[in-house]
Short mmCIF file of C-alpha atoms and ligand atoms in Angstrom, two decimals:
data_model
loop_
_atom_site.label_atom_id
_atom_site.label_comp_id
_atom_site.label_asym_id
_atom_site.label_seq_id
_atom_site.Cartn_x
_atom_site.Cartn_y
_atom_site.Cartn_z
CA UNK A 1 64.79 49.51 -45.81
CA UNK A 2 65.46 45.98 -46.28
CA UNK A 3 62.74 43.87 -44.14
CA UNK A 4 65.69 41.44 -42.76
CA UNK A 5 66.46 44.42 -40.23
CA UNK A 6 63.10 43.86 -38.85
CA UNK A 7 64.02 41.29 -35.73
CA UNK A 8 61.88 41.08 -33.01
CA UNK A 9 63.04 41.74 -29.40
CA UNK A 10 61.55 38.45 -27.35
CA UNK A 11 62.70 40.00 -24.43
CA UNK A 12 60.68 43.17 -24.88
CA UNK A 13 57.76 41.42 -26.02
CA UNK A 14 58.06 38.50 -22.91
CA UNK A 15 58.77 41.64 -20.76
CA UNK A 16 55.40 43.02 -21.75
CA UNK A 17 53.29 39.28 -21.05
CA UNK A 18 54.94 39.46 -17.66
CA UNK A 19 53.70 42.76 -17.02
CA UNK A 20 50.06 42.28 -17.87
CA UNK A 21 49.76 38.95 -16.31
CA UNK A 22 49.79 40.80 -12.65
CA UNK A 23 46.11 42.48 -14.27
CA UNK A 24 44.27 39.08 -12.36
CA UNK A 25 47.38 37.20 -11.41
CA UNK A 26 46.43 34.49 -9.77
CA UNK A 27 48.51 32.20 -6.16
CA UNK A 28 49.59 29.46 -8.98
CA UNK A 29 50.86 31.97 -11.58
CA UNK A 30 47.71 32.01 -13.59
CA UNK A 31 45.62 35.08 -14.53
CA UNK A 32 42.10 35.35 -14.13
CA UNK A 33 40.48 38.10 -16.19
CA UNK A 34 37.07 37.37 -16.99
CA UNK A 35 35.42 39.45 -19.34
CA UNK A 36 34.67 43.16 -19.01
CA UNK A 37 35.85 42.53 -15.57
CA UNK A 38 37.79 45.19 -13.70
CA UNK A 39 41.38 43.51 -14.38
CA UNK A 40 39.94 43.30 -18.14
CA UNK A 41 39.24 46.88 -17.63
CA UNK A 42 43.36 47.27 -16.61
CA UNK A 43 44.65 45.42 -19.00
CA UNK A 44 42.64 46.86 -21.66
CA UNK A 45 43.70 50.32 -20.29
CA UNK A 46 47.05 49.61 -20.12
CA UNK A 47 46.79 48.18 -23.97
CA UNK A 48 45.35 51.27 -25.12
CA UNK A 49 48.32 53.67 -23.77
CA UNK A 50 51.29 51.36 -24.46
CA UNK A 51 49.53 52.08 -28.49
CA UNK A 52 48.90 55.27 -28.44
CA UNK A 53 52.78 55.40 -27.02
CA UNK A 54 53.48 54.06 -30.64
CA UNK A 55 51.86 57.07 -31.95
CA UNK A 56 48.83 55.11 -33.08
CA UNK A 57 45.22 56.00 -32.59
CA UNK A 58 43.19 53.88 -30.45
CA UNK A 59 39.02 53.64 -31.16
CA UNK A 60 36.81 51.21 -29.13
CA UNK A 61 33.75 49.69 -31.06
CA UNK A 62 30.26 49.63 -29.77
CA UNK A 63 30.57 46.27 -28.11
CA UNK A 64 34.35 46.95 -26.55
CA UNK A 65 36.40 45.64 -29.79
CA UNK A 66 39.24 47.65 -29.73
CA UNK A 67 41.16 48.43 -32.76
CA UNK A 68 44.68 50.41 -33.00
CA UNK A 69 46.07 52.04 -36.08
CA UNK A 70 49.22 53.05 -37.08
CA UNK A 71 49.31 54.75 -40.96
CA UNK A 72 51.19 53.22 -43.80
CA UNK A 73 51.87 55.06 -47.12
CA UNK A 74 49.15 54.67 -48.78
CA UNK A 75 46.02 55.57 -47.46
CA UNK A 76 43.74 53.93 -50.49
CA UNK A 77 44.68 50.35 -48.93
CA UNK A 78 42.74 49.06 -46.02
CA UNK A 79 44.62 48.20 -42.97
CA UNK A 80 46.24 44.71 -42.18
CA UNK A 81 45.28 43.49 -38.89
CA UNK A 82 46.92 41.56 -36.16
CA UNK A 83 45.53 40.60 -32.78
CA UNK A 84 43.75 38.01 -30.32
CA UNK A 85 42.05 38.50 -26.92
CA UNK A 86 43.24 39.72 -23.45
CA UNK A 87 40.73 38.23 -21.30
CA UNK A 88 41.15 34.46 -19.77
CA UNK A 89 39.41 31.84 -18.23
CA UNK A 90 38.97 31.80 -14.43
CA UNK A 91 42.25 29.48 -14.19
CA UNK A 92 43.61 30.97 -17.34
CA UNK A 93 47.34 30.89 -18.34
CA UNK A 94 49.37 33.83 -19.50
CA UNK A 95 49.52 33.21 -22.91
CA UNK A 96 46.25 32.20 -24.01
CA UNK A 97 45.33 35.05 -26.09
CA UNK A 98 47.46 37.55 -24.82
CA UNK A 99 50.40 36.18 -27.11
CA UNK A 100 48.34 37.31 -29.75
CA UNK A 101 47.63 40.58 -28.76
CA UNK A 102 51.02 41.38 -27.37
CA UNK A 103 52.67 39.88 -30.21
CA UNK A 104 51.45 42.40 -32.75
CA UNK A 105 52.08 45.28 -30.60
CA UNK A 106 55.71 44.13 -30.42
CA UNK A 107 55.59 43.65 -34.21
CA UNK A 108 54.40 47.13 -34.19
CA UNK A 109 57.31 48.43 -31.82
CA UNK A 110 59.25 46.91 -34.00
CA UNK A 111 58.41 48.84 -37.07
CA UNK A 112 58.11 52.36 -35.28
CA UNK A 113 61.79 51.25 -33.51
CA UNK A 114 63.32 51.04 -37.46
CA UNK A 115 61.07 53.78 -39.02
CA UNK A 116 60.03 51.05 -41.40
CA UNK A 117 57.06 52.08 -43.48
CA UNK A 118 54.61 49.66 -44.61
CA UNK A 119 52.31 49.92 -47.71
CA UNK A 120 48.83 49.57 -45.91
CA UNK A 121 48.13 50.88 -42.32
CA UNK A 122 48.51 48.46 -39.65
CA UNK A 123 46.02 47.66 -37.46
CA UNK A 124 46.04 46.02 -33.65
CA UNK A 125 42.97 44.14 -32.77
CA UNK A 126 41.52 43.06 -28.84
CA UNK A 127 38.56 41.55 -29.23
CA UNK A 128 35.82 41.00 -26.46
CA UNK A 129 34.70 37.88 -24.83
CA UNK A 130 36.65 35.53 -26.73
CA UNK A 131 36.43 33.17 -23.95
CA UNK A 132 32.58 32.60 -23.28
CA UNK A 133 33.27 31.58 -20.15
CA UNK A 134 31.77 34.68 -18.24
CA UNK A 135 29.33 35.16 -20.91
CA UNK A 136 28.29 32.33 -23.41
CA UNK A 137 29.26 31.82 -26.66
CA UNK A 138 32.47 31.95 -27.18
CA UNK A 139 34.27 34.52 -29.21
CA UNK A 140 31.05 36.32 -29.27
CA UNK A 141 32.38 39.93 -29.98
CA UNK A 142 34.03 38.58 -32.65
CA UNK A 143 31.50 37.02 -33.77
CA UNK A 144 29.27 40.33 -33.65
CA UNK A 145 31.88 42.33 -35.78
CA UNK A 146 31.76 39.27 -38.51
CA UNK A 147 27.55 39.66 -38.47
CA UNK A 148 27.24 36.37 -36.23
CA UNK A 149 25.57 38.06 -33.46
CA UNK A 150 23.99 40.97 -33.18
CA UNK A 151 24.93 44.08 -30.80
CA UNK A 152 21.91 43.54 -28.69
CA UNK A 153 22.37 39.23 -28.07
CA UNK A 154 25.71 40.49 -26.80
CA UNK A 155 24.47 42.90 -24.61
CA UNK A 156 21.77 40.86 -23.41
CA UNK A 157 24.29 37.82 -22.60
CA UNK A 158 24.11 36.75 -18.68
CA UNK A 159 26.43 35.81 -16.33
CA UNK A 160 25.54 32.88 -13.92
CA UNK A 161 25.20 36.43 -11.01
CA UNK A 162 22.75 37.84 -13.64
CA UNK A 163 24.56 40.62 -14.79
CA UNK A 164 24.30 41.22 -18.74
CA UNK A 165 27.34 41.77 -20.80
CA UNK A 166 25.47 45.11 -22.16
CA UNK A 167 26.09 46.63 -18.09
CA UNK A 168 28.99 45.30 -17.48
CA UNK A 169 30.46 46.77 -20.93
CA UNK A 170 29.71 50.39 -20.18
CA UNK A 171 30.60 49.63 -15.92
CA UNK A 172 34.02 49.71 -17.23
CA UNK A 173 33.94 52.36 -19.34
CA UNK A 174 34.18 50.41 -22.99
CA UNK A 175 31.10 50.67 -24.46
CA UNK A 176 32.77 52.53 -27.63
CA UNK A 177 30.72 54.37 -30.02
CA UNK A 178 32.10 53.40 -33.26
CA UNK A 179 29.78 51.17 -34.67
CA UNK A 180 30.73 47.19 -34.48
CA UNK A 181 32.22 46.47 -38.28
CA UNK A 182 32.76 50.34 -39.06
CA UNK A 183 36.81 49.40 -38.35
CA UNK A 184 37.72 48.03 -41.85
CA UNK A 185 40.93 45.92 -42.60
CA UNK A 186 41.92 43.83 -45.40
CA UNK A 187 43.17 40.63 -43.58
CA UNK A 188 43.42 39.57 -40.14
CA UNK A 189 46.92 37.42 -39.32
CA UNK A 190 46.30 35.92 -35.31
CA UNK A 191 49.31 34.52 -33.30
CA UNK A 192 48.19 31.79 -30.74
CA UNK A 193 49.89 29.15 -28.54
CA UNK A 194 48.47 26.60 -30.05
CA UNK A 195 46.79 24.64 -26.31
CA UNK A 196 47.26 21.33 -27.71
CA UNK A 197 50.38 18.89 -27.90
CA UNK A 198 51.40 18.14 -31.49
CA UNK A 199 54.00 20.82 -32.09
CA UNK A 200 56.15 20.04 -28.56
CA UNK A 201 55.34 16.44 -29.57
CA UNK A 202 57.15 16.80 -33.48
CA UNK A 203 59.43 19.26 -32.17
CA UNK A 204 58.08 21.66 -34.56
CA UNK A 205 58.54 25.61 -33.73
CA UNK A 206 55.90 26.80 -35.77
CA UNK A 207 51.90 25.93 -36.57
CA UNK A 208 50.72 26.77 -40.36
CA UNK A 209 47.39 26.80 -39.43
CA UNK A 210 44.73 25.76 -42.38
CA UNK A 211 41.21 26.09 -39.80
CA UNK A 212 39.21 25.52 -37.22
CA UNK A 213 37.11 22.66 -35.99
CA UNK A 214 33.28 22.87 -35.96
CA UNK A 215 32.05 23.70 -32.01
CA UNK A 216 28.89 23.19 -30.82
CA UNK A 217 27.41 24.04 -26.93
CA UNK A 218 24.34 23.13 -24.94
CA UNK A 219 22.83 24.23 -22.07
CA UNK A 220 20.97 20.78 -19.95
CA UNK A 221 18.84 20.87 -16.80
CA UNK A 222 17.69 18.03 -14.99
CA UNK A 223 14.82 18.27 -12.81
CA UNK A 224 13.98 15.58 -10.32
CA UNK A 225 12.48 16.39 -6.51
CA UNK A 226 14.35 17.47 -3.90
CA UNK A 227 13.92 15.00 -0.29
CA UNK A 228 15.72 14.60 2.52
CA UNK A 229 18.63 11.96 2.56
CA UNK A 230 17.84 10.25 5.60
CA UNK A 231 13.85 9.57 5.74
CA UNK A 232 13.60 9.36 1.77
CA UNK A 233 13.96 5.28 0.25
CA UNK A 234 16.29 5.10 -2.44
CA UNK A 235 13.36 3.64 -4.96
CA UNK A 236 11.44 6.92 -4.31
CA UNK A 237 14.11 9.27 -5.14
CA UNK A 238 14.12 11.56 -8.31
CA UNK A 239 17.48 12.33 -8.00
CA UNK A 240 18.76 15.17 -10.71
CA UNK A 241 22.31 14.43 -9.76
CA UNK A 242 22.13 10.66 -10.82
CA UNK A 243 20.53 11.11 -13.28
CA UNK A 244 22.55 14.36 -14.69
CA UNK A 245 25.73 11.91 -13.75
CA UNK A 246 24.64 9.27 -15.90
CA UNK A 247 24.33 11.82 -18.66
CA UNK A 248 27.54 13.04 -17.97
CA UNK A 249 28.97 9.56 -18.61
CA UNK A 250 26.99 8.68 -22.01
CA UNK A 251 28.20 12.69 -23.57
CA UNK A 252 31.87 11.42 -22.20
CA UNK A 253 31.34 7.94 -24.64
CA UNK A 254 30.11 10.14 -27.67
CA UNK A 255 33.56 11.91 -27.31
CA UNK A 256 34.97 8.11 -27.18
CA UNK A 257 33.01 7.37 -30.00
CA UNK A 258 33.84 9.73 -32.31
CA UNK A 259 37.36 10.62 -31.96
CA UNK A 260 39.31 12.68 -33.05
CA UNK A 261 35.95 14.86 -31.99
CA UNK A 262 35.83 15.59 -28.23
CA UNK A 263 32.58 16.24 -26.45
CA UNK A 264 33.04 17.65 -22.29
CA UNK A 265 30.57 18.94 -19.88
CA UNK A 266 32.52 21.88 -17.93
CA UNK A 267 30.21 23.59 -15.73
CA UNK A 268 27.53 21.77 -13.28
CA UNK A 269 25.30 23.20 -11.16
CA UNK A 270 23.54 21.03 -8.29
CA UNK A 271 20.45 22.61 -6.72
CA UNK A 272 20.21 23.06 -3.65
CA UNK A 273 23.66 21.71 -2.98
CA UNK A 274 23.23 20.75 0.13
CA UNK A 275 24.36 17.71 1.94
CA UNK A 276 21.26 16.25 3.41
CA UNK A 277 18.79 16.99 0.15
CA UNK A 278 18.86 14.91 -2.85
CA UNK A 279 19.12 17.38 -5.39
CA UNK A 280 15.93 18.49 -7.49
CA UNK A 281 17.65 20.06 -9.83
CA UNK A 282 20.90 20.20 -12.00
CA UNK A 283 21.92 22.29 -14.87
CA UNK A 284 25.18 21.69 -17.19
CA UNK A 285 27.36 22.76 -20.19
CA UNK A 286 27.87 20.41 -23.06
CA UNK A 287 30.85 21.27 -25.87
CA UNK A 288 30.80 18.97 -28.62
CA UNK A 289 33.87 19.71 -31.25
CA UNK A 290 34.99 17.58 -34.72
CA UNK A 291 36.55 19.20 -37.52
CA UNK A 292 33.69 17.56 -39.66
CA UNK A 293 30.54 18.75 -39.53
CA UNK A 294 28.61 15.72 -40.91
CA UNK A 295 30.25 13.58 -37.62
CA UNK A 296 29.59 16.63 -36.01
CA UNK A 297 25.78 16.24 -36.58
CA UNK A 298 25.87 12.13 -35.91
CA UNK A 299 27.19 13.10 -32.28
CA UNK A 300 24.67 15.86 -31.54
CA UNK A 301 22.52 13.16 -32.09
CA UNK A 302 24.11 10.47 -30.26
CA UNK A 303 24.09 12.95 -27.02
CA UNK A 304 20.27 13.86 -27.65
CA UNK A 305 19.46 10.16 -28.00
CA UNK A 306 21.54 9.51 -24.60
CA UNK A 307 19.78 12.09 -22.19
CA UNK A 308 16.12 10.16 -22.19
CA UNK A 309 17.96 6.63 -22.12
CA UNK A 310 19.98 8.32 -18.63
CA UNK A 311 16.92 9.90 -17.09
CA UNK A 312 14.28 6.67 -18.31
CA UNK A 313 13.24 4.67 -14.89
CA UNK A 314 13.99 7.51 -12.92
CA UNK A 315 11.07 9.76 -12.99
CA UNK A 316 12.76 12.56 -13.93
CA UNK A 317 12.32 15.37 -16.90
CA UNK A 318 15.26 17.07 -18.65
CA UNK A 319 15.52 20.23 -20.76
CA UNK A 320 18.30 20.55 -23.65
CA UNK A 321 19.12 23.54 -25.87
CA UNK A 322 21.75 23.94 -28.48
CA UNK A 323 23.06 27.37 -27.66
CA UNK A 324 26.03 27.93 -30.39
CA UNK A 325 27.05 26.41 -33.28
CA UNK A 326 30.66 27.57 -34.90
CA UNK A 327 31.07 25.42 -37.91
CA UNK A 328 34.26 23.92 -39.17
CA UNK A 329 36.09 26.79 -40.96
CA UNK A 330 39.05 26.88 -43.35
CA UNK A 331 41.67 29.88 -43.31
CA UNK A 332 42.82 31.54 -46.51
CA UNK A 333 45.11 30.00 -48.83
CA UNK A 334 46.98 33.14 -49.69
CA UNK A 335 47.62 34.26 -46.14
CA UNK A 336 48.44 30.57 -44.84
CA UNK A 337 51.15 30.90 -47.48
CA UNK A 338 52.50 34.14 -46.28
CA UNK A 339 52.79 32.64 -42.89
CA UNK A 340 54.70 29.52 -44.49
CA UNK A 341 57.17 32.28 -46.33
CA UNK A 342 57.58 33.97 -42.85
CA UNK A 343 58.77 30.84 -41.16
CA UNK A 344 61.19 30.01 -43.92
CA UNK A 345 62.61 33.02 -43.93
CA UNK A 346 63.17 33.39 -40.13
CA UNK A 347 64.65 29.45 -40.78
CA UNK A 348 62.07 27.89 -38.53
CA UNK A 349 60.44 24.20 -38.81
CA UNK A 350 56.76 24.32 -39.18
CA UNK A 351 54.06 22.00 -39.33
CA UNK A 352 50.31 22.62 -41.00
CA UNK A 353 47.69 21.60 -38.58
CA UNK A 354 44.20 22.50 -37.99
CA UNK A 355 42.95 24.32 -34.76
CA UNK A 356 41.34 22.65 -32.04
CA UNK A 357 40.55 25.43 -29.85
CA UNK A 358 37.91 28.00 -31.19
CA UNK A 359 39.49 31.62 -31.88
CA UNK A 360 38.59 34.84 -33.35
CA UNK A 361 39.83 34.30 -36.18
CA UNK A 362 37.54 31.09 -36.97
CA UNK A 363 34.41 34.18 -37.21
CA UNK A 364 36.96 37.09 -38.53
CA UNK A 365 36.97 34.15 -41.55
CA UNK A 366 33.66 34.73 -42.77
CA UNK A 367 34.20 38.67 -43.84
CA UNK A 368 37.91 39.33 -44.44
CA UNK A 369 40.85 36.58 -45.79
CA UNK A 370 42.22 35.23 -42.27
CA UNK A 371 44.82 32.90 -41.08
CA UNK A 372 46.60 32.24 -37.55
CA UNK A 373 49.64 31.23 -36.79
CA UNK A 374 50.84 28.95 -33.78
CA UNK A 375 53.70 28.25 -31.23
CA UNK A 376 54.32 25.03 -28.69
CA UNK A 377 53.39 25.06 -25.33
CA UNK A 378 54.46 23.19 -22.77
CA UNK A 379 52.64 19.63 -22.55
CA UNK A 380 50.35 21.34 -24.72
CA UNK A 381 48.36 22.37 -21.67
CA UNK A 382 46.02 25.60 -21.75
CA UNK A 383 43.10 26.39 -19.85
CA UNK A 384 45.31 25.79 -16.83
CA UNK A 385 47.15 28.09 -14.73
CA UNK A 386 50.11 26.25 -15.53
CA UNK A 387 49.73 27.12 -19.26
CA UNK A 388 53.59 27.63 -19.92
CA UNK A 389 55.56 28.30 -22.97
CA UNK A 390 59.18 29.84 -23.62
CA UNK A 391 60.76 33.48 -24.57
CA UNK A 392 61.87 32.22 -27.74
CA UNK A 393 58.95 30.27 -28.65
CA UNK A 394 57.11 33.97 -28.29
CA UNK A 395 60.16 35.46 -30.12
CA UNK A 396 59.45 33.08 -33.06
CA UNK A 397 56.04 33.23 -33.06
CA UNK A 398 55.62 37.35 -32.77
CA UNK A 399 58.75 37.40 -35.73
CA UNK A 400 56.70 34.89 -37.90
CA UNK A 401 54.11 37.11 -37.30
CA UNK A 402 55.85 40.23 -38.55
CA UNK A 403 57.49 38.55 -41.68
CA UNK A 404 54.10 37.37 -42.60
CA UNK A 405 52.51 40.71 -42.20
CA UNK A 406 55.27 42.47 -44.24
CA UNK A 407 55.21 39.19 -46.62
CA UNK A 408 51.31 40.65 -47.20
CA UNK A 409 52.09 43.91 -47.41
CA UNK A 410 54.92 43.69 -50.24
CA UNK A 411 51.98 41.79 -52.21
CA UNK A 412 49.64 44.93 -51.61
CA UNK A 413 52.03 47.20 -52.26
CA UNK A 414 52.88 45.60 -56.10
CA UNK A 415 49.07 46.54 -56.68
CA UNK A 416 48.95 49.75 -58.84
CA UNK A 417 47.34 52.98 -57.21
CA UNK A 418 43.52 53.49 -58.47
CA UNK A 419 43.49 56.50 -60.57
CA UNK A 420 41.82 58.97 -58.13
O1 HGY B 1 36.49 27.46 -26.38
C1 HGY B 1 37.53 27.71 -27.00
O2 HGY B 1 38.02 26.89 -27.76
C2 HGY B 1 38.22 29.04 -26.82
O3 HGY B 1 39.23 28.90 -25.86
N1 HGY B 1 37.30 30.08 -26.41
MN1 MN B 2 42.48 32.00 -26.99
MN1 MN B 3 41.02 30.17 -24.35
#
């Protein structure tokens, strides 16, 4: 069959978004779904039977990867793969990830809806904890499959209740037993809005995207004494919070400093929080990010120099630790063309661009050829419960997506067949 039968449905495929984003909707038409939580748990159950509808066999890996295969001809080719994440940030959007995820199961529909066979199997992907905000780092399981991490950091991983990712995993019933890298494919292809503005901004419908920027987080506490407001003189404080909010302001500069790197602090805690103590103690997130890893290093060292010139005159100590370190990665020149023939061929306008957000696919890199593929969203806002984006953006993305994938497989399928 010729592949220009292959269309897309965006209504099916927005449909399907809709219905998953009531797993953790949120009052502002967000989703929170924090990792291995029990919406994750629906989501991921509901993913698993709208597959195995598709006639394709669903196996969950050791640290809740789940991987979904539907056959192609011929069986001496390893399977392509398409997919993202289903779980969110705690004011998460609808898209963020899920595109990804859904998209390929609609390109999948799509093929078992026109009997279209392809050369090697295809294979869905949901991979866990691509967030790291439940669970630091970021795209962790991921990063486990690729030989990052191994199974046990993951399972060890805490929450800020104490509960380790390892529990929490088999709590909901997807701590698989297929060990983490045993599901083989050839090439992973990842759809993403792309959470930034430069696409909306050219008018551009489609993101050819050559890598990812280098990401680096720290963990920082702050430890002062804690005194009571009223009887304490302000020069015989050691306040944590002043000095943890002069800190704040110096890693803010280093973003300033360095653009177009970006350096935030995202999650604060203030101990004992309470109005009438000056706080002892305060612990924080830094997330440095530059797509060169040389400027990377000079502001990692700009924000360690900072934290003794914040806390100097106040008697206070401080405690930093790098925690993660993705570097910059590039995506695979073969496979970034595919995705360049896709859009041409469905007539789109696309634009190469680097990723600023992290993704799976910046560790999936490192052990199979990898590439992802990106639509607008609106104000290029993510992270945000507003995150917003159109039917027909997703239409164009997912059918990018699937001409890319088939663009891939007519190139495996022109290899001969070893001699068995
Ligand atoms: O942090 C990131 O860039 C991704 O959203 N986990
Ligand atoms: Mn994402
Ligand atoms: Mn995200």
């Amino acid at each position: 069959m010729p592949t220009q039968n292959l269309i897309i449905d965006p209504q099916k495929l927005w449909d399907a978004i809709m219905e998953t984003a009531k797993f953790g909707a949120t009052p502002k038409g967000g989703i929170k779904r924090l990792t291995l939580s029990d919406d994750d748990k629906r989501v991921r159950d509901w993913f698993k039977a709208a597959c195995e509808a598709l006639g394709c066999t669903v196996s969950v890996d050791a640290v809740g990867n789940m991987f979904a295969v539907r056959p192609g001809k011929r069986a001496d080719l390893l399977p392509i793969a398409l997919g993202s994440h289903l779980d969110t940030q705690p004011t998460g959007g609808k898209f963020d990830g899920v595109l990804g995820v859904l998209g390929a199961l609609e390109a999948l529909r799509t093929l078992e809806a026109t009997g279209y066979e392809t050369n090697a199997p295809i294979m869905l992907v949901n991979w866990t904890n691509e967030e790291g905000s439940r669970f630091a780092p970021a795209m962790l399981c991921s990063g486990v499959y690729a030989g990052v991490f191994t199974p046990d950091y993951a399972y060890a991983r805490t929450d800020r209740d104490g509960k380790t990712l390892g529990e929490e995993l088999a709590r909901i019933g997807y701590r698989g037993s297929a060990p983490v890298g045993s599901h083989q494919f050839q090439a992973l292809f990842e759809l993403h809005i792309e959470q930034g503005p430069i696409l909306e901004a050219e008018a551009k419908e489609i993101g050819v995207v050559t890598g990812v920027q280098g990401m680096r987080w720290y963990e920082v506490t702050v430890s002062g004494q804690e005194a009571h407001t009223g009887a304490t003189p302000m020069k015989l404080r050691k306040n944590a919070l002043l000095g943890a909010a002069r800190m704040i302001q110096a890693i803010d500069k280093v973003g300033m400093d360095y653009l177009p790197g970006v350096a935030s602090v995202g999650l604060i805690e203030n101990r004992p929080n309470s109005r009438n103590v000056v706080p002892g103690e305060v612990f924080f997130t830094v997330d440095l990010r530059h797509p060169d890893e040389a400027i990377l290093d000079r502001m990692e060292a700009a924000f360690r120099k900072a934290l003794p010139d914040c806390a100097a005159g106040q008697d206070l100590g401080f405690e930093e630790k790098r925690i993660w370190n993705s570097p910059a990665v590039a995506f695979n020149t073969d496979l970034i063309a595919c995705v360049r023939r896709g859009a041409e061929k469905a007539g789109y306008s696309t634009r190469h661009m680097a990723s600023g957000a992290g993704h799976d696919a910046a560790y999936i890199a490192r052990v199979a050829p990898t590439t992802m593929i990106f639509v607008p969203c609106l104000g290029g806002l993510s992270h945000n419960e507003t995150e917003s984006t159109t039917l027909d953006e997703c239409g164009r993305g997912a059918q990018v997506l699937l001409n890319a994938v088939l663009e891939y497989d007519r190139q495996l399928g022109d290899r001969p067949q070893p001699i068995c």
